[in-house]
PDB file of C-alpha atoms in Angstrom:
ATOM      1  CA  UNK A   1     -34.059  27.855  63.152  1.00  0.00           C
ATOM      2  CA  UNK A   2     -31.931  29.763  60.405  1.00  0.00           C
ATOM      3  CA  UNK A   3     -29.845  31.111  63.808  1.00  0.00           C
ATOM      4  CA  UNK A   4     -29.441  28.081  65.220  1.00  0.00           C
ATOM      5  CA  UNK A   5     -28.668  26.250  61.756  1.00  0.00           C
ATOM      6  CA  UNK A   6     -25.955  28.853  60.616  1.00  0.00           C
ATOM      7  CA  UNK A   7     -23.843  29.369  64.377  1.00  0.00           C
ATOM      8  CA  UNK A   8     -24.732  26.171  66.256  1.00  0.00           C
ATOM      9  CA  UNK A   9     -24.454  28.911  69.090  1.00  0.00           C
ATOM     10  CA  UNK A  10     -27.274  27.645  70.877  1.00  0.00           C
ATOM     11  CA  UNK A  11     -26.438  24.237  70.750  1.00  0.00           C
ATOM     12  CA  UNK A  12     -25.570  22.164  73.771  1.00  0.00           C
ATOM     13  CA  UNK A  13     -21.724  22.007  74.751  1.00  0.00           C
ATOM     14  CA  UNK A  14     -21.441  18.340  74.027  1.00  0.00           C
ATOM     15  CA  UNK A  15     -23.030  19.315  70.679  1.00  0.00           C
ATOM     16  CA  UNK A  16     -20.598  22.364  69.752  1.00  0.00           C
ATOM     17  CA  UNK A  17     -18.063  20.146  70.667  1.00  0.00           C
ATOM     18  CA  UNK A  18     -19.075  17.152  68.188  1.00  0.00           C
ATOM     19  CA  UNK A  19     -19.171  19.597  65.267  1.00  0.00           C
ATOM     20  CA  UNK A  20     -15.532  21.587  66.619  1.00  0.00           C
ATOM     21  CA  UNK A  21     -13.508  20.045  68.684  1.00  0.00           C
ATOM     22  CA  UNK A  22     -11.251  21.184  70.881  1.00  0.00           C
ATOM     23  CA  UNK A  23      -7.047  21.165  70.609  1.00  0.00           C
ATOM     24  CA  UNK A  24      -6.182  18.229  72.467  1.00  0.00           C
ATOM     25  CA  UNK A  25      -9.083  15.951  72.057  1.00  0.00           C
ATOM     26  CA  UNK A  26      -8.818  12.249  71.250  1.00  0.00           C
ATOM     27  CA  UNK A  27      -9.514  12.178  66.932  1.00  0.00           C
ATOM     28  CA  UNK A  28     -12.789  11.267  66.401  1.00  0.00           C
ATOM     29  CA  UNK A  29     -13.889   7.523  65.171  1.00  0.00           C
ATOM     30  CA  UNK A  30     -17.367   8.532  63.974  1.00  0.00           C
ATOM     31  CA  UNK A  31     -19.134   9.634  61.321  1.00  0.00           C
ATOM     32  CA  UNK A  32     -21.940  12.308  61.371  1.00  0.00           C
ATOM     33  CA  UNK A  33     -24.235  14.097  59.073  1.00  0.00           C
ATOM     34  CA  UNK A  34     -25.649  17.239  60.568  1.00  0.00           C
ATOM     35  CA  UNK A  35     -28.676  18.747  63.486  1.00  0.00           C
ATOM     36  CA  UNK A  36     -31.867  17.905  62.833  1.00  0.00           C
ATOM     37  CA  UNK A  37     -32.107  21.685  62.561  1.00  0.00           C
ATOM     38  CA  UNK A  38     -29.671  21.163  59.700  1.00  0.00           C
ATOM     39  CA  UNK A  39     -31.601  19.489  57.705  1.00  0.00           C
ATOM     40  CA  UNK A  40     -34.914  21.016  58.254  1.00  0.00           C
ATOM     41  CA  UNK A  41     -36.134  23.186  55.764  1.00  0.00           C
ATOM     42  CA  UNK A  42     -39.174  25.151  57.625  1.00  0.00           C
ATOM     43  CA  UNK A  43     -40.961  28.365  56.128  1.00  0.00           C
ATOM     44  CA  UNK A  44     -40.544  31.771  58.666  1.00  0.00           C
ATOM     45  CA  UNK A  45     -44.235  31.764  59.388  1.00  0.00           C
ATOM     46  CA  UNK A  46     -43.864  28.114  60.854  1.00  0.00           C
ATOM     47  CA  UNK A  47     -40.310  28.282  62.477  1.00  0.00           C
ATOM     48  CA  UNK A  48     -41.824  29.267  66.035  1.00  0.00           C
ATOM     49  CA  UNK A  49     -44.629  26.255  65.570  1.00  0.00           C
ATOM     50  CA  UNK A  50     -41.635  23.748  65.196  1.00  0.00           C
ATOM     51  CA  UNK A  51     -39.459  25.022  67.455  1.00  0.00           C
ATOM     52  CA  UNK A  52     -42.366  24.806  70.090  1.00  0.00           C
ATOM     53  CA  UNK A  53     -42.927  21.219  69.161  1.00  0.00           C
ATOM     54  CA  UNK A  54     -39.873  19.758  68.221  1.00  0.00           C
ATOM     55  CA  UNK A  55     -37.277  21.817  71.076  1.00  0.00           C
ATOM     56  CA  UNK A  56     -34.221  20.268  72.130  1.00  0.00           C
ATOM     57  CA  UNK A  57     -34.101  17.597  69.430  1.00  0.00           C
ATOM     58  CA  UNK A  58     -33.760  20.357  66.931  1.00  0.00           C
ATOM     59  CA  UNK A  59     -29.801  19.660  68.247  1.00  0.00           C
ATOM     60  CA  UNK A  60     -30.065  16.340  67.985  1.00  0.00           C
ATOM     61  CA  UNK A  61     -26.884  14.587  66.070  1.00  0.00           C
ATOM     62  CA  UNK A  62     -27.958  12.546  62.843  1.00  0.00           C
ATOM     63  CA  UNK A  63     -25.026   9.887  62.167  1.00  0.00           C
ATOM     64  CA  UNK A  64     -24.938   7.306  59.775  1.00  0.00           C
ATOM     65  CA  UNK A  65     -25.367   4.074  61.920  1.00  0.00           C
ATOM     66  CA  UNK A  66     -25.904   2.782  65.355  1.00  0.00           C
ATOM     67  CA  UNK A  67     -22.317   2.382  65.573  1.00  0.00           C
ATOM     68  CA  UNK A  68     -21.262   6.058  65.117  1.00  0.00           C
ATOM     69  CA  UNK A  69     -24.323   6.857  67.530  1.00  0.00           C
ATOM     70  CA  UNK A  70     -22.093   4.409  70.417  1.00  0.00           C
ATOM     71  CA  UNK A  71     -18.746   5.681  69.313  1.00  0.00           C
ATOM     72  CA  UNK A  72     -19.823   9.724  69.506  1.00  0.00           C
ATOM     73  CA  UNK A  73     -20.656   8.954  73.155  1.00  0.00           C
ATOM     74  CA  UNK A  74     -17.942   7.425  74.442  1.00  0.00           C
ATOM     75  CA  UNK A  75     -15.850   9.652  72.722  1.00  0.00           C
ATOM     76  CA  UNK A  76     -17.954  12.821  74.242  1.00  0.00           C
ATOM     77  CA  UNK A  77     -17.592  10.850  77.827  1.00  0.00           C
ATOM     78  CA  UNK A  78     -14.126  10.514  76.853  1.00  0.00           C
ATOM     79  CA  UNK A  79     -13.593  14.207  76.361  1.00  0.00           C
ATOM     80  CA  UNK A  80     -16.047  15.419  79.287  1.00  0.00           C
ATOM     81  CA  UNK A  81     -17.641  17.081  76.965  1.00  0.00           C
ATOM     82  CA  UNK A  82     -21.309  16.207  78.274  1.00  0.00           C
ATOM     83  CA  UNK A  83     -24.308  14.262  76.114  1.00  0.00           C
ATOM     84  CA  UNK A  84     -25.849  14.376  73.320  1.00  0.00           C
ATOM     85  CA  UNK A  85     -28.798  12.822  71.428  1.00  0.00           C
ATOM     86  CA  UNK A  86     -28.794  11.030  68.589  1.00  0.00           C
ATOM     87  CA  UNK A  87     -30.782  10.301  65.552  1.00  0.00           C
ATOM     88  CA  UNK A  88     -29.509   7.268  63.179  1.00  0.00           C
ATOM     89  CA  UNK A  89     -30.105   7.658  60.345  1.00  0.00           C
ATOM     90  CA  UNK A  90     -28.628   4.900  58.161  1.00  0.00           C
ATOM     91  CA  UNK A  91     -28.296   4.694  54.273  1.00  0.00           C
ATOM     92  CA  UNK A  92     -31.850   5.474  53.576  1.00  0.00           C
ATOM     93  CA  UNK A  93     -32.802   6.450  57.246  1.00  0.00           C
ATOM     94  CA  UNK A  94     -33.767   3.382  58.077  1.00  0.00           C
ATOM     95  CA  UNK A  95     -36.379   3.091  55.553  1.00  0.00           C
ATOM     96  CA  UNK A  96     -37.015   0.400  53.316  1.00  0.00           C
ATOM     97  CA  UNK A  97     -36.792   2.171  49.600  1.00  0.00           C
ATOM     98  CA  UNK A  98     -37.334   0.595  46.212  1.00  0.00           C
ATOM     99  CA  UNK A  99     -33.685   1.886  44.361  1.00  0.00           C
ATOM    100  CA  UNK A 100     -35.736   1.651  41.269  1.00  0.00           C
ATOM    101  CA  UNK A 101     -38.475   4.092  41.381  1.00  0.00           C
ATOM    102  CA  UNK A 102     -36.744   7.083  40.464  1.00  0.00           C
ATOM    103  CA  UNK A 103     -39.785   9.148  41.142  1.00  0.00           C
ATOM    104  CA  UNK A 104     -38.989   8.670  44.646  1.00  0.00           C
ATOM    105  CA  UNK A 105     -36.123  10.595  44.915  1.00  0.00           C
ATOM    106  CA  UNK A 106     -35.880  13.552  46.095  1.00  0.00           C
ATOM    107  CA  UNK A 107     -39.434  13.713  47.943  1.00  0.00           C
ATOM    108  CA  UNK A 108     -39.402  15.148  51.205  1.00  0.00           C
ATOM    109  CA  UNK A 109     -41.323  13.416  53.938  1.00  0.00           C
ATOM    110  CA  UNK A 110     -44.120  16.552  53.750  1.00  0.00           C
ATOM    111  CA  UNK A 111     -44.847  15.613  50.332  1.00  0.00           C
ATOM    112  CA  UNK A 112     -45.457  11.774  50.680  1.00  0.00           C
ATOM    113  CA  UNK A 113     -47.086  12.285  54.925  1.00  0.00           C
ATOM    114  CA  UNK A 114     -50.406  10.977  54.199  1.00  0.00           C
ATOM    115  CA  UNK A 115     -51.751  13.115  58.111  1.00  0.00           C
ATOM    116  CA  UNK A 116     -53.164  10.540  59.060  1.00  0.00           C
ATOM    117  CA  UNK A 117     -56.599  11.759  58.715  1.00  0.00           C
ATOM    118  CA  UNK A 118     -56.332  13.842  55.164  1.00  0.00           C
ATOM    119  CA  UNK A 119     -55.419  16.982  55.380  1.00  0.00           C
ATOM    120  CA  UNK A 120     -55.181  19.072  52.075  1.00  0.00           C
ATOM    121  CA  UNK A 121     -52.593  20.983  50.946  1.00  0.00           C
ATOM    122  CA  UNK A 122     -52.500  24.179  48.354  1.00  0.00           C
ATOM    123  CA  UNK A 123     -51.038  23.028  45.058  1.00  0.00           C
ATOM    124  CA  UNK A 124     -49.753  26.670  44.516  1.00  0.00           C
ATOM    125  CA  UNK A 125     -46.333  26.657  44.414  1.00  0.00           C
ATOM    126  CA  UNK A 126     -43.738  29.676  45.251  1.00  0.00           C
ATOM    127  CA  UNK A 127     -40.114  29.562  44.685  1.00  0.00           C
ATOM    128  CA  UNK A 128     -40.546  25.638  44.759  1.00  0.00           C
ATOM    129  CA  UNK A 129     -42.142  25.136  48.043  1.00  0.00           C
ATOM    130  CA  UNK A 130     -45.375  24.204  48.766  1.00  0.00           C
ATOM    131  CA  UNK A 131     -48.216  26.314  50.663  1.00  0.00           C
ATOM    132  CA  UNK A 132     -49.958  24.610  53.161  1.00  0.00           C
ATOM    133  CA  UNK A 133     -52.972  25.511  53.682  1.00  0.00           C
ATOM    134  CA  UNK A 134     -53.894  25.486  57.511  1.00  0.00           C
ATOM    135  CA  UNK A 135     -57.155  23.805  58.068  1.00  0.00           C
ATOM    136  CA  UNK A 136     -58.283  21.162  60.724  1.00  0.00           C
ATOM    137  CA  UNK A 137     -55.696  18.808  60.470  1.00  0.00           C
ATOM    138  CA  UNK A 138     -51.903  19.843  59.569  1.00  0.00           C
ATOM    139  CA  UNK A 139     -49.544  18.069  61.198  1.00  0.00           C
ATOM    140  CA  UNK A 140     -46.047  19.362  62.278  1.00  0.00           C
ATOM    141  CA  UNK A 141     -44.952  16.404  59.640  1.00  0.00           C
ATOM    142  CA  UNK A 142     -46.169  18.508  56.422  1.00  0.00           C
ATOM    143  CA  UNK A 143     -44.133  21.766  57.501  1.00  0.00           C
ATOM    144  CA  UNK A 144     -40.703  20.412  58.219  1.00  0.00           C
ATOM    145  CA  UNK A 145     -39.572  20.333  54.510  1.00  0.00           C
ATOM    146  CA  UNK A 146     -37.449  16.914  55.764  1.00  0.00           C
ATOM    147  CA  UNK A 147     -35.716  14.579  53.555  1.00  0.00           C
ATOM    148  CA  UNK A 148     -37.869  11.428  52.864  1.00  0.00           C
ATOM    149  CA  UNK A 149     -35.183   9.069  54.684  1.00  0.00           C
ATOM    150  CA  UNK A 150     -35.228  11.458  58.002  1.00  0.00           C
ATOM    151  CA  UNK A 151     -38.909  12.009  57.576  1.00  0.00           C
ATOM    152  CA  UNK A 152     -39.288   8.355  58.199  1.00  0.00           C
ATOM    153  CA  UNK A 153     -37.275   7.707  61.032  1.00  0.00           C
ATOM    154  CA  UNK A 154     -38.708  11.168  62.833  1.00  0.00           C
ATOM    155  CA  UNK A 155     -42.073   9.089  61.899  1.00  0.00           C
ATOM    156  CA  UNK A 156     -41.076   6.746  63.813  1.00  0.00           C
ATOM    157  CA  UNK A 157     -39.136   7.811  66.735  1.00  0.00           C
ATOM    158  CA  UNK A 158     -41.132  11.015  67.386  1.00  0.00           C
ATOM    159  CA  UNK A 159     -44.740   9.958  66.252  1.00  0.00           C
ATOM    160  CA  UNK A 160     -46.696  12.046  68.717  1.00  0.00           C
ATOM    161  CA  UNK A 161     -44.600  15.113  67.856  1.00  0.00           C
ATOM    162  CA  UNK A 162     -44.939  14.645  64.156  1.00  0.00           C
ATOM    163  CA  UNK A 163     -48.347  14.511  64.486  1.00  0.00           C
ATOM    164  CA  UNK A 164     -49.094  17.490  66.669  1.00  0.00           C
ATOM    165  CA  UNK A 165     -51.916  19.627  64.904  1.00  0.00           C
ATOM    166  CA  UNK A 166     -50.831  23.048  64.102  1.00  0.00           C
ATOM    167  CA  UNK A 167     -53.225  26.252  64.181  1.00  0.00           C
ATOM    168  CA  UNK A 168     -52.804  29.342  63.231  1.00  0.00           C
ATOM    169  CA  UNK A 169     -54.353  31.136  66.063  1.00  0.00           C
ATOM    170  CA  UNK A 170     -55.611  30.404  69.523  1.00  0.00           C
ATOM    171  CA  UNK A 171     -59.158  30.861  68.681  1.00  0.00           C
ATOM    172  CA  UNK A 172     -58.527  27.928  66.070  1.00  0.00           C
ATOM    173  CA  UNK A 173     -56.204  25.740  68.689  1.00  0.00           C
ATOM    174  CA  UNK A 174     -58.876  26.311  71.328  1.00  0.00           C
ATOM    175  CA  UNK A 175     -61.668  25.105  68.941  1.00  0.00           C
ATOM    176  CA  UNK A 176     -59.550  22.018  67.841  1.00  0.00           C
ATOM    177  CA  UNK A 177     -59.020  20.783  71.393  1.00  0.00           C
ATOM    178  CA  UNK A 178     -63.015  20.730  71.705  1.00  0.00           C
ATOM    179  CA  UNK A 179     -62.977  18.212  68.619  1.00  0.00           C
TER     180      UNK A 179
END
């Protein structure tokens, strides 16, 4: 991920060309943030586990509104550039969020994912992250370190992959799929 965060070299054209354009292209009319990959803040030992998972929408292009999302495509259909996909993520991704609670701020989706069916996580804490501790039911959701807002709309638009269990061996993966 830290490769394909930092030189956007294995991006799609259409994707490079969002982020760079070329001389002579028509001035962009949209806004965008970043890659998913961007954004993603995913410890070594589970880059290859989310890179399995999540693939090509690790390049997807998070803009601001549905609006941008329409104008970045005509203007990549405009320049031949190719496609791309998009993620929209609004003010507050899409997710309704009480201003006022303060204590919400700043959470990533990992720390408020509830797994669906429990799993626990380590309270130790290292260099501010969190270890998670890999037992029967880690999702992909808990390791991608996400702000809360895009946490909510990958929730929603990629359910199945957020909640793909993770293992850390094949003994443990093959014992899971028996479950």
């Amino acid at each position: 991920l830290a490769e394909i965060d930092t030189q956007h070299s294995l991006y799609s054209r259409a994707v490079q060309r969002i982020f760079t354009p070329a001389e002579g292209d028509a001035p962009k009319d949209f806004h965008v943030v970043a890659t998913l990959a961007d954004v993603l803040h995913v410890e070594p030992r589970w880059e290859r586990a989310v890179e399995s998972v999540l693939g090509q929408y690790l390049q997807a292009v998070i803009v601001p509104t549905p609006d941008d999302a329409l104008r970045a495509a005509a203007w990549l259909q405009a320049t031949g550039a190719g496609r791309a996909s998009f993620i929209v993520a609004g003010l507050h991704g899409g997710a309704e969020v009480d201003e006022t609670d303060d204590s919400k701020f700043g959470a990533t989706f990992a720390d408020e994912s509830d797994y669906a069916s429990g799993a626990r996580e380590s309270t130790a804490r290292e260099a501010d992250s969190v270890a998670i501790k890999v037992d029967s039911d880690v999702r992909v959701a808990a390791l991608l370190g996400a702000p809360r807002e895009i946490g909510a709309v990958l929730a929603r638009t990629l359910a199945r992959e957020m909640n793909a269990r993770v293992a850390e061996s094949l003994e443990q993966a093959m014992v899971l799929t028996l479950q």
